[in-house]
PDB file of N, CA and C in Angstrom:
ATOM      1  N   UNK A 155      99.769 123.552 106.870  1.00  0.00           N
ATOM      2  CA  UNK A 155      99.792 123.162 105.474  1.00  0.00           C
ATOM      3  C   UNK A 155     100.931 122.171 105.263  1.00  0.00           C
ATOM      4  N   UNK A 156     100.742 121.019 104.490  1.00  0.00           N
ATOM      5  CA  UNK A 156     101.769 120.162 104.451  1.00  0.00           C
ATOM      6  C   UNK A 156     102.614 120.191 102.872  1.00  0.00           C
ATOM      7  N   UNK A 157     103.636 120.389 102.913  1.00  0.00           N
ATOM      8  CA  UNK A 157     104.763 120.328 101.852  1.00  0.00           C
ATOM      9  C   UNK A 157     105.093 119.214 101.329  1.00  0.00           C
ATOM     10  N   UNK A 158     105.671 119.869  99.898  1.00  0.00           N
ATOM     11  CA  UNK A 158     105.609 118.351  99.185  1.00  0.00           C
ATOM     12  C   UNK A 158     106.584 118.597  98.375  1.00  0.00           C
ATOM     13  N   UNK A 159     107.761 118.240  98.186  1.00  0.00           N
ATOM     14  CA  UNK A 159     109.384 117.841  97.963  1.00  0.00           C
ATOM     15  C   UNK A 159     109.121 116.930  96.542  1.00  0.00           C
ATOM     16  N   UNK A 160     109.140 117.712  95.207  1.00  0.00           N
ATOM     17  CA  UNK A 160     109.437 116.822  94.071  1.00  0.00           C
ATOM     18  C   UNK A 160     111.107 116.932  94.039  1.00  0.00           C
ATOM     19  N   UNK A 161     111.737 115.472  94.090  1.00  0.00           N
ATOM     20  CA  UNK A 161     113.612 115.862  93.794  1.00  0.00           C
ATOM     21  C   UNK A 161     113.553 115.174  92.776  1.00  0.00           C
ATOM     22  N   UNK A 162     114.619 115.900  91.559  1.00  0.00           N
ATOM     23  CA  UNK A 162     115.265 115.225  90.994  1.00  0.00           C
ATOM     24  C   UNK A 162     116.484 114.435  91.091  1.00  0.00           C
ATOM     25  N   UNK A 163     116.003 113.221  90.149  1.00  0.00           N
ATOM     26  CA  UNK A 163     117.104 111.903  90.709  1.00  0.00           C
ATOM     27  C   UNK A 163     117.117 111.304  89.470  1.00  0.00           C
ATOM     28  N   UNK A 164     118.821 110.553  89.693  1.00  0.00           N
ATOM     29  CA  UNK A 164     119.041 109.669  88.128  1.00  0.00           C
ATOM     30  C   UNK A 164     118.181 108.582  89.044  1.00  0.00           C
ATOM     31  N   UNK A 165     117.424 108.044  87.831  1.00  0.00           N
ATOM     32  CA  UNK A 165     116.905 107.060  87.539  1.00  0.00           C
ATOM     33  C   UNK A 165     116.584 105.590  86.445  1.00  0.00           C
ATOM     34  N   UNK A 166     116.750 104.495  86.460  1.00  0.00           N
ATOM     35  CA  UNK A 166     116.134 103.549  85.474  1.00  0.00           C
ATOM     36  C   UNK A 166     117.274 103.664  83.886  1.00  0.00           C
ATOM     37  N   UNK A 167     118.553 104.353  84.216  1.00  0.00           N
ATOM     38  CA  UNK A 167     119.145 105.036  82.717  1.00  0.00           C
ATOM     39  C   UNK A 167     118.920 105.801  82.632  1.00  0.00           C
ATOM     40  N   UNK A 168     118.048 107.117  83.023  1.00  0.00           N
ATOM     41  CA  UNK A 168     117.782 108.549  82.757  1.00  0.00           C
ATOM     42  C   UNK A 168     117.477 109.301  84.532  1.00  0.00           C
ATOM     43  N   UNK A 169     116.318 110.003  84.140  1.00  0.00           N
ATOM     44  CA  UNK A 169     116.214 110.670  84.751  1.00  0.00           C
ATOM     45  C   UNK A 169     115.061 110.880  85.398  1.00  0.00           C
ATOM     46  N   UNK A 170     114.414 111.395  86.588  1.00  0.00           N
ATOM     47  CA  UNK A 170     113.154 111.099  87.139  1.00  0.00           C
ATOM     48  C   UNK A 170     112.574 112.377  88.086  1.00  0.00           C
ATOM     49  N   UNK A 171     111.768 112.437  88.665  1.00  0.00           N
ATOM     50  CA  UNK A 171     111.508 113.224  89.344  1.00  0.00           C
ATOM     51  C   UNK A 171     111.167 112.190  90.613  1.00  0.00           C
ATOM     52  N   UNK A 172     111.443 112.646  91.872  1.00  0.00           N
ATOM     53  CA  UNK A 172     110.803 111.709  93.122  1.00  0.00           C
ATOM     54  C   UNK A 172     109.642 112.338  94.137  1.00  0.00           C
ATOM     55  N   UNK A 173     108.625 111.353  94.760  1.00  0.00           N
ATOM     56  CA  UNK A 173     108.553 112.466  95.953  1.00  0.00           C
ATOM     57  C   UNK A 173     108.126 111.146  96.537  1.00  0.00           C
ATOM     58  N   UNK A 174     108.918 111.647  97.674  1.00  0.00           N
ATOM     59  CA  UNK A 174     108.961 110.450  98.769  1.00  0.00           C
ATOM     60  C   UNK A 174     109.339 109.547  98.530  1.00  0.00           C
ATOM     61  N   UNK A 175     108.754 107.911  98.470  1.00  0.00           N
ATOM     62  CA  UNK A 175     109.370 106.799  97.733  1.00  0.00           C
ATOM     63  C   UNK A 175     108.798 106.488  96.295  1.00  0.00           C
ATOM     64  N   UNK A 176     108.172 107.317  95.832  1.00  0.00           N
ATOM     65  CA  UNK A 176     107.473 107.150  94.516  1.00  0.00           C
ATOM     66  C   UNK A 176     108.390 107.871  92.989  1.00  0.00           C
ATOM     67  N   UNK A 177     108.838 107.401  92.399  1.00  0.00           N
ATOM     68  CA  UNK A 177     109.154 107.939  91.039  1.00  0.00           C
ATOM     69  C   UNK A 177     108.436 108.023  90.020  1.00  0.00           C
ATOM     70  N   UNK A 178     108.476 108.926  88.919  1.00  0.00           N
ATOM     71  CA  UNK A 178     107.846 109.221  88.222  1.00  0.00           C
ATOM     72  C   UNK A 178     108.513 108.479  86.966  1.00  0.00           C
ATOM     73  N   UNK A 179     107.968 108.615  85.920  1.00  0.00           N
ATOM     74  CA  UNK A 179     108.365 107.758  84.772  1.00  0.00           C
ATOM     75  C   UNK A 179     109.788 108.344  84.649  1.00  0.00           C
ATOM     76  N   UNK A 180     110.316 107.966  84.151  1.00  0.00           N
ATOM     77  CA  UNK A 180     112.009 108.185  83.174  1.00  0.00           C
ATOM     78  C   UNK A 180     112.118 108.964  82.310  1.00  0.00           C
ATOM     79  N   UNK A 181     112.756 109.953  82.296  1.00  0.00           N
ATOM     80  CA  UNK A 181     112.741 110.682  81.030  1.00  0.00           C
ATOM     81  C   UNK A 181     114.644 110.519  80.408  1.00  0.00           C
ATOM     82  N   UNK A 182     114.718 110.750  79.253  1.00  0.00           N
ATOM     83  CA  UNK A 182     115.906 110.705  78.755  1.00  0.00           C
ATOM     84  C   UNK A 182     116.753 111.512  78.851  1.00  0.00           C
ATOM     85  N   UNK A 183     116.873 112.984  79.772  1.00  0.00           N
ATOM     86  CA  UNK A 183     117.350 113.910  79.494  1.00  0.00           C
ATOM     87  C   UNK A 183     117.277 114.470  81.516  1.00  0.00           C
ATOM     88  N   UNK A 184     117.803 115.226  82.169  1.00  0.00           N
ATOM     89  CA  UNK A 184     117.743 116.058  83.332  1.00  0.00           C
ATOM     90  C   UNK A 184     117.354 117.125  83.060  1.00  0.00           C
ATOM     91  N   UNK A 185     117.183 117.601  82.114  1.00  0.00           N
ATOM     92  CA  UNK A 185     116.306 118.781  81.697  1.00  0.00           C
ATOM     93  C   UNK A 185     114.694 118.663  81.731  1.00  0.00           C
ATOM     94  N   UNK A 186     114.530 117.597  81.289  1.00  0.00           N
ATOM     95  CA  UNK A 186     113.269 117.097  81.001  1.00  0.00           C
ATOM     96  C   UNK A 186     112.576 116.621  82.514  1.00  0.00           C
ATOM     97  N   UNK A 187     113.391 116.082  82.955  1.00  0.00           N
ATOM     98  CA  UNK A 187     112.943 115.613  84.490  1.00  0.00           C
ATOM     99  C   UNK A 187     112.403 116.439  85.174  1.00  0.00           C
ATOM    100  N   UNK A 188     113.514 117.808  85.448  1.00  0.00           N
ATOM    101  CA  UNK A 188     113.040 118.986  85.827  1.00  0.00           C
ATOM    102  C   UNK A 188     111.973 119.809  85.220  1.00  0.00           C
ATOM    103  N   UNK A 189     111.837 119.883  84.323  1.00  0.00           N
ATOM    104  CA  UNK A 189     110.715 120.571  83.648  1.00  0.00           C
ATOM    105  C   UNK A 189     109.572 119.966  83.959  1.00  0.00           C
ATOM    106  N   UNK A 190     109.293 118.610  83.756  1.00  0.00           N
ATOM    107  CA  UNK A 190     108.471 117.742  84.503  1.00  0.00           C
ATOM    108  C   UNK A 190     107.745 117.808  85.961  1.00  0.00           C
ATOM    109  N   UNK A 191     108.804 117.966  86.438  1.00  0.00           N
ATOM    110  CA  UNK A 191     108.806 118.378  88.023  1.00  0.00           C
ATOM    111  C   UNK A 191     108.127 119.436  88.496  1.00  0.00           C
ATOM    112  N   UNK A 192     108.583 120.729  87.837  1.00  0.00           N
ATOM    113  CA  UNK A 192     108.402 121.719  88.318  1.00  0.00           C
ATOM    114  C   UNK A 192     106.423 122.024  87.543  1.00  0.00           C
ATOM    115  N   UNK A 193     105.849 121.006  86.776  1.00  0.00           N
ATOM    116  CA  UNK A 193     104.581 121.408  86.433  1.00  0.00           C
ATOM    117  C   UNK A 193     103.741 120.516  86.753  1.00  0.00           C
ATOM    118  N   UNK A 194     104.479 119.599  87.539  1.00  0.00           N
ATOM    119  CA  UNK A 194     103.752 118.246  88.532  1.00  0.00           C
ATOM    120  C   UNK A 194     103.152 119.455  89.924  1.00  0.00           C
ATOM    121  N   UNK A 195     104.763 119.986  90.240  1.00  0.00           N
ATOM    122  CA  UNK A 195     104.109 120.844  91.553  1.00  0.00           C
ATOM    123  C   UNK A 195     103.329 121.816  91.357  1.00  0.00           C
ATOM    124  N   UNK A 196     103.536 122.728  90.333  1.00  0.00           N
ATOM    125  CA  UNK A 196     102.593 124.011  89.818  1.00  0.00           C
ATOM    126  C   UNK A 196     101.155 123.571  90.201  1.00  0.00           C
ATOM    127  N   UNK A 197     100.553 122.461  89.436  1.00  0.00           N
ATOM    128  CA  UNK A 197      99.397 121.577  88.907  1.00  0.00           C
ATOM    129  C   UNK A 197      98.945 121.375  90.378  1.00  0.00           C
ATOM    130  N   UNK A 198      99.585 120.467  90.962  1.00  0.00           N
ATOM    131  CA  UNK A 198      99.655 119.856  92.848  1.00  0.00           C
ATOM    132  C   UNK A 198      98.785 121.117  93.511  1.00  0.00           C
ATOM    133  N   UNK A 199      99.444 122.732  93.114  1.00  0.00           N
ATOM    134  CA  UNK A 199      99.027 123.538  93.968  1.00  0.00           C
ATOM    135  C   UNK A 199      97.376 124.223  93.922  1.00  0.00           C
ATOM    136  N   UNK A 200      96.808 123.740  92.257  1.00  0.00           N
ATOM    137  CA  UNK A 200      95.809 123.904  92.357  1.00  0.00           C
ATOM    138  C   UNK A 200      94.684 123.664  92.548  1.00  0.00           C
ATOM    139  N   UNK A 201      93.966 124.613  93.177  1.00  0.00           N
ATOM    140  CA  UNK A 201      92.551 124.075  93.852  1.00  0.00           C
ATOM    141  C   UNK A 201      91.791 123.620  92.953  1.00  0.00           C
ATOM    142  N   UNK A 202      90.982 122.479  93.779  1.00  0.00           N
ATOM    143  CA  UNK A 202      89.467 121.932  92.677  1.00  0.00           C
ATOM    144  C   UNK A 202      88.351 121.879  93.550  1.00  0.00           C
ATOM    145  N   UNK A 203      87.490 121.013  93.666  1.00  0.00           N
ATOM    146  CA  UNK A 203      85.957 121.052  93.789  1.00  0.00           C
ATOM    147  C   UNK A 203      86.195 120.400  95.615  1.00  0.00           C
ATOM    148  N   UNK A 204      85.022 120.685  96.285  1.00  0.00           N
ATOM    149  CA  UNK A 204      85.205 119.692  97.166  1.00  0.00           C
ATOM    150  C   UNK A 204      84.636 118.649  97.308  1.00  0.00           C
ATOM    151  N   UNK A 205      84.986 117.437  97.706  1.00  0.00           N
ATOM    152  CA  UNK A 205      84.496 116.471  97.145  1.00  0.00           C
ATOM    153  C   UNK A 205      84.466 115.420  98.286  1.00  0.00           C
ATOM    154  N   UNK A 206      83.229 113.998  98.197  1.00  0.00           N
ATOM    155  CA  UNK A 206      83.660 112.781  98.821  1.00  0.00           C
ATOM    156  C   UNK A 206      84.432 112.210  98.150  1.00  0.00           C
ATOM    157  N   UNK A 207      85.275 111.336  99.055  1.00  0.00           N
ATOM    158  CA  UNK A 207      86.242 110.521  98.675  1.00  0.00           C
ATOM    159  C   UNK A 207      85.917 108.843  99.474  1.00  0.00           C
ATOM    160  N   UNK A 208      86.124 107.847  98.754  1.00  0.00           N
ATOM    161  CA  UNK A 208      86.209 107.000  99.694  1.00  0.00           C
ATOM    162  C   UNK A 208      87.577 105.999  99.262  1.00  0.00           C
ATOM    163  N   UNK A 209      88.047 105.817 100.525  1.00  0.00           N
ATOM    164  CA  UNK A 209      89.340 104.371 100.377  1.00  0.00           C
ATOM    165  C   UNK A 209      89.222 103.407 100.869  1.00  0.00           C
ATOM    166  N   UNK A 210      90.467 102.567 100.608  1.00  0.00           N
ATOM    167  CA  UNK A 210      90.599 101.504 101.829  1.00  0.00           C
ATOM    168  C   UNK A 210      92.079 101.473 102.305  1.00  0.00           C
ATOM    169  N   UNK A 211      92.394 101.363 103.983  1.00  0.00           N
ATOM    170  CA  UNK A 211      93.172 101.341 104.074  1.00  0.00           C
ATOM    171  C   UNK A 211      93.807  99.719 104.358  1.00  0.00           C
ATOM    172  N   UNK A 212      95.136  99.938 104.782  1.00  0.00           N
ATOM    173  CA  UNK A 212      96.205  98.811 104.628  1.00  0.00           C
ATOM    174  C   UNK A 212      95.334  97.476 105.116  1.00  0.00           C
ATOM    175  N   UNK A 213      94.625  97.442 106.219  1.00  0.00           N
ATOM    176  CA  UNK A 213      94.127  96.551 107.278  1.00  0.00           C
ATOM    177  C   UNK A 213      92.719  96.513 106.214  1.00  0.00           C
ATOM    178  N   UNK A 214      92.070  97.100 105.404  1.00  0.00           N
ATOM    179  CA  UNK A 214      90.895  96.170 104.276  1.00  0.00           C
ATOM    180  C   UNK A 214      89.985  97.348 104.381  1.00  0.00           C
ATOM    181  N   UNK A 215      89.968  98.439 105.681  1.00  0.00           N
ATOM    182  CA  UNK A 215      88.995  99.444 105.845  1.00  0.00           C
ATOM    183  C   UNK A 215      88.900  99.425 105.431  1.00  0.00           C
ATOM    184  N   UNK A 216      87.198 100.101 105.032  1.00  0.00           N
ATOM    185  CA  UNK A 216      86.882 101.702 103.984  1.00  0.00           C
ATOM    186  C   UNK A 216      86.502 102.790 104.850  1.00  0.00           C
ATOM    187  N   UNK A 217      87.015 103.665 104.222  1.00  0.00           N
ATOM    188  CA  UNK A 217      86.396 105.069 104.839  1.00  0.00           C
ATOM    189  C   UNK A 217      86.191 106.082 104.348  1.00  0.00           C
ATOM    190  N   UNK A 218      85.369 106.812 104.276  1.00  0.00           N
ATOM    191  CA  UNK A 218      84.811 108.488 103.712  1.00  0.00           C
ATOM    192  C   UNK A 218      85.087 109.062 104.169  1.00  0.00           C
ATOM    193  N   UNK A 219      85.569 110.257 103.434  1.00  0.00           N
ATOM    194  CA  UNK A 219      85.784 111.679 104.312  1.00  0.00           C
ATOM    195  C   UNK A 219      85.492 112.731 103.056  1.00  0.00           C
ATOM    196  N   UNK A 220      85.210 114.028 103.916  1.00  0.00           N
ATOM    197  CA  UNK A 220      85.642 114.999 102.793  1.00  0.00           C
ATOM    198  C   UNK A 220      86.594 115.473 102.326  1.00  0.00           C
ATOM    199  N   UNK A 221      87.129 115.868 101.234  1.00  0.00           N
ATOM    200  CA  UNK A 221      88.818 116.153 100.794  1.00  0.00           C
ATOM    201  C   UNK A 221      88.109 117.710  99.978  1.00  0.00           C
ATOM    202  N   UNK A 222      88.582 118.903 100.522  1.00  0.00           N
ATOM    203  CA  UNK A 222      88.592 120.437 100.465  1.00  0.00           C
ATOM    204  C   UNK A 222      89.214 120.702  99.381  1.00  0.00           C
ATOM    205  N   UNK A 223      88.695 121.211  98.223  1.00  0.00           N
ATOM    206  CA  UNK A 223      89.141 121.161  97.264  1.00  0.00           C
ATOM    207  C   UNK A 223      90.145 122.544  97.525  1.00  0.00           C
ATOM    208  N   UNK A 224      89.990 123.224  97.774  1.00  0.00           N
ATOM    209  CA  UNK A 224      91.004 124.506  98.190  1.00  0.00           C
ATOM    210  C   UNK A 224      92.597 123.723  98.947  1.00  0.00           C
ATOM    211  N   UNK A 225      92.117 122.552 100.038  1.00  0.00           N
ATOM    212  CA  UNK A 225      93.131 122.520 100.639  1.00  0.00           C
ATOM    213  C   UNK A 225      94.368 121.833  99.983  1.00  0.00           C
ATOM    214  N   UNK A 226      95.203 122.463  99.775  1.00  0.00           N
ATOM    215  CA  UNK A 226      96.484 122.552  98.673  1.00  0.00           C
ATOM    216  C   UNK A 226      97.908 121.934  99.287  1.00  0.00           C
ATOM    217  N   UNK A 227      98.610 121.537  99.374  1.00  0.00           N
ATOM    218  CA  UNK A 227      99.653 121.785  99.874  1.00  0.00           C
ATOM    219  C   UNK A 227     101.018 122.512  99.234  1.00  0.00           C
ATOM    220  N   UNK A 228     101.702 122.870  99.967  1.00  0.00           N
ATOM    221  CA  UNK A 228     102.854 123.637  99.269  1.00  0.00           C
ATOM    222  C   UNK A 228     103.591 122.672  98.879  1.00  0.00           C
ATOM    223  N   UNK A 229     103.835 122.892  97.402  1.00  0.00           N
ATOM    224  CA  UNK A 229     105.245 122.642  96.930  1.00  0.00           C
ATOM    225  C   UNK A 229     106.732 122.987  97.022  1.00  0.00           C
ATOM    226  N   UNK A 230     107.470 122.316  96.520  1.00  0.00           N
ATOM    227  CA  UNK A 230     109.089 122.594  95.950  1.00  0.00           C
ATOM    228  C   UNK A 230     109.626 121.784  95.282  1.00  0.00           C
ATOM    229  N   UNK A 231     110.778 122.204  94.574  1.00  0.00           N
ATOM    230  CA  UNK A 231     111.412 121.515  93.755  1.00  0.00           C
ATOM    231  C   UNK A 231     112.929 121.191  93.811  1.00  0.00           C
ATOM    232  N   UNK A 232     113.620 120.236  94.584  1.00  0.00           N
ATOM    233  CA  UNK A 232     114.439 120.094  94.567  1.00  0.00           C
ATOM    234  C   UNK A 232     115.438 119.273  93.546  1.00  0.00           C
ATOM    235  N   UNK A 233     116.750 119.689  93.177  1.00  0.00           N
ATOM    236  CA  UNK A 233     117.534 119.572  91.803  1.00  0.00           C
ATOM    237  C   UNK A 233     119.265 119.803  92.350  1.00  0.00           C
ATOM    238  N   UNK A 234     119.948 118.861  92.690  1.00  0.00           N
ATOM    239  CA  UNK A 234     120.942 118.800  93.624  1.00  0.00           C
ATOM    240  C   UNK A 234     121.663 118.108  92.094  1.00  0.00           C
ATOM    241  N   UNK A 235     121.512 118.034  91.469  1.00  0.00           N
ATOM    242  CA  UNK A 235     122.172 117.573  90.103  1.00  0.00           C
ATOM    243  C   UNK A 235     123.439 118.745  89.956  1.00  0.00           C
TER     244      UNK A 235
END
């Protein structure tokens, strides 16, 4: 099962939630960031339908696969503030 690290981080003048190199909008407050955070991952953990998916990757592919609506990954919430 693969894990997934929301941190909170100052951001933009406020405050943000991260995961990986992606930030989430700004909020005005570190309270808010976190609260944010912690119902981004809640949400993340729940299952939905299973479904086709199709993309493209970097090089122009496309490709289909199935994406398991059960398969979830674990969250956390990190807050080093």
């Amino acid at each position: 099962m693969n894990q997934v690290i929301y941190r909170v981080v100052e951001h933009d003048g406020g405050w943000a939630y991260k995961v990986g190199d992606v930030f989430s909008e700004t909020f005005p407050t570190h309270a808010d960031a976190l609260a944010a955070a912690r119902i981004a991952a809640s949400e993340q953990q729940v299952g939905g339908r299973t479904e086709g998916i199709e993309f493209q990757d970097a090089d122009g592919q496309w490709h289909e696969e199935v994406a398991p609506g059960g398969d979830r990954p674990s969250t956390d919430v990190e807050d080093k503030a």
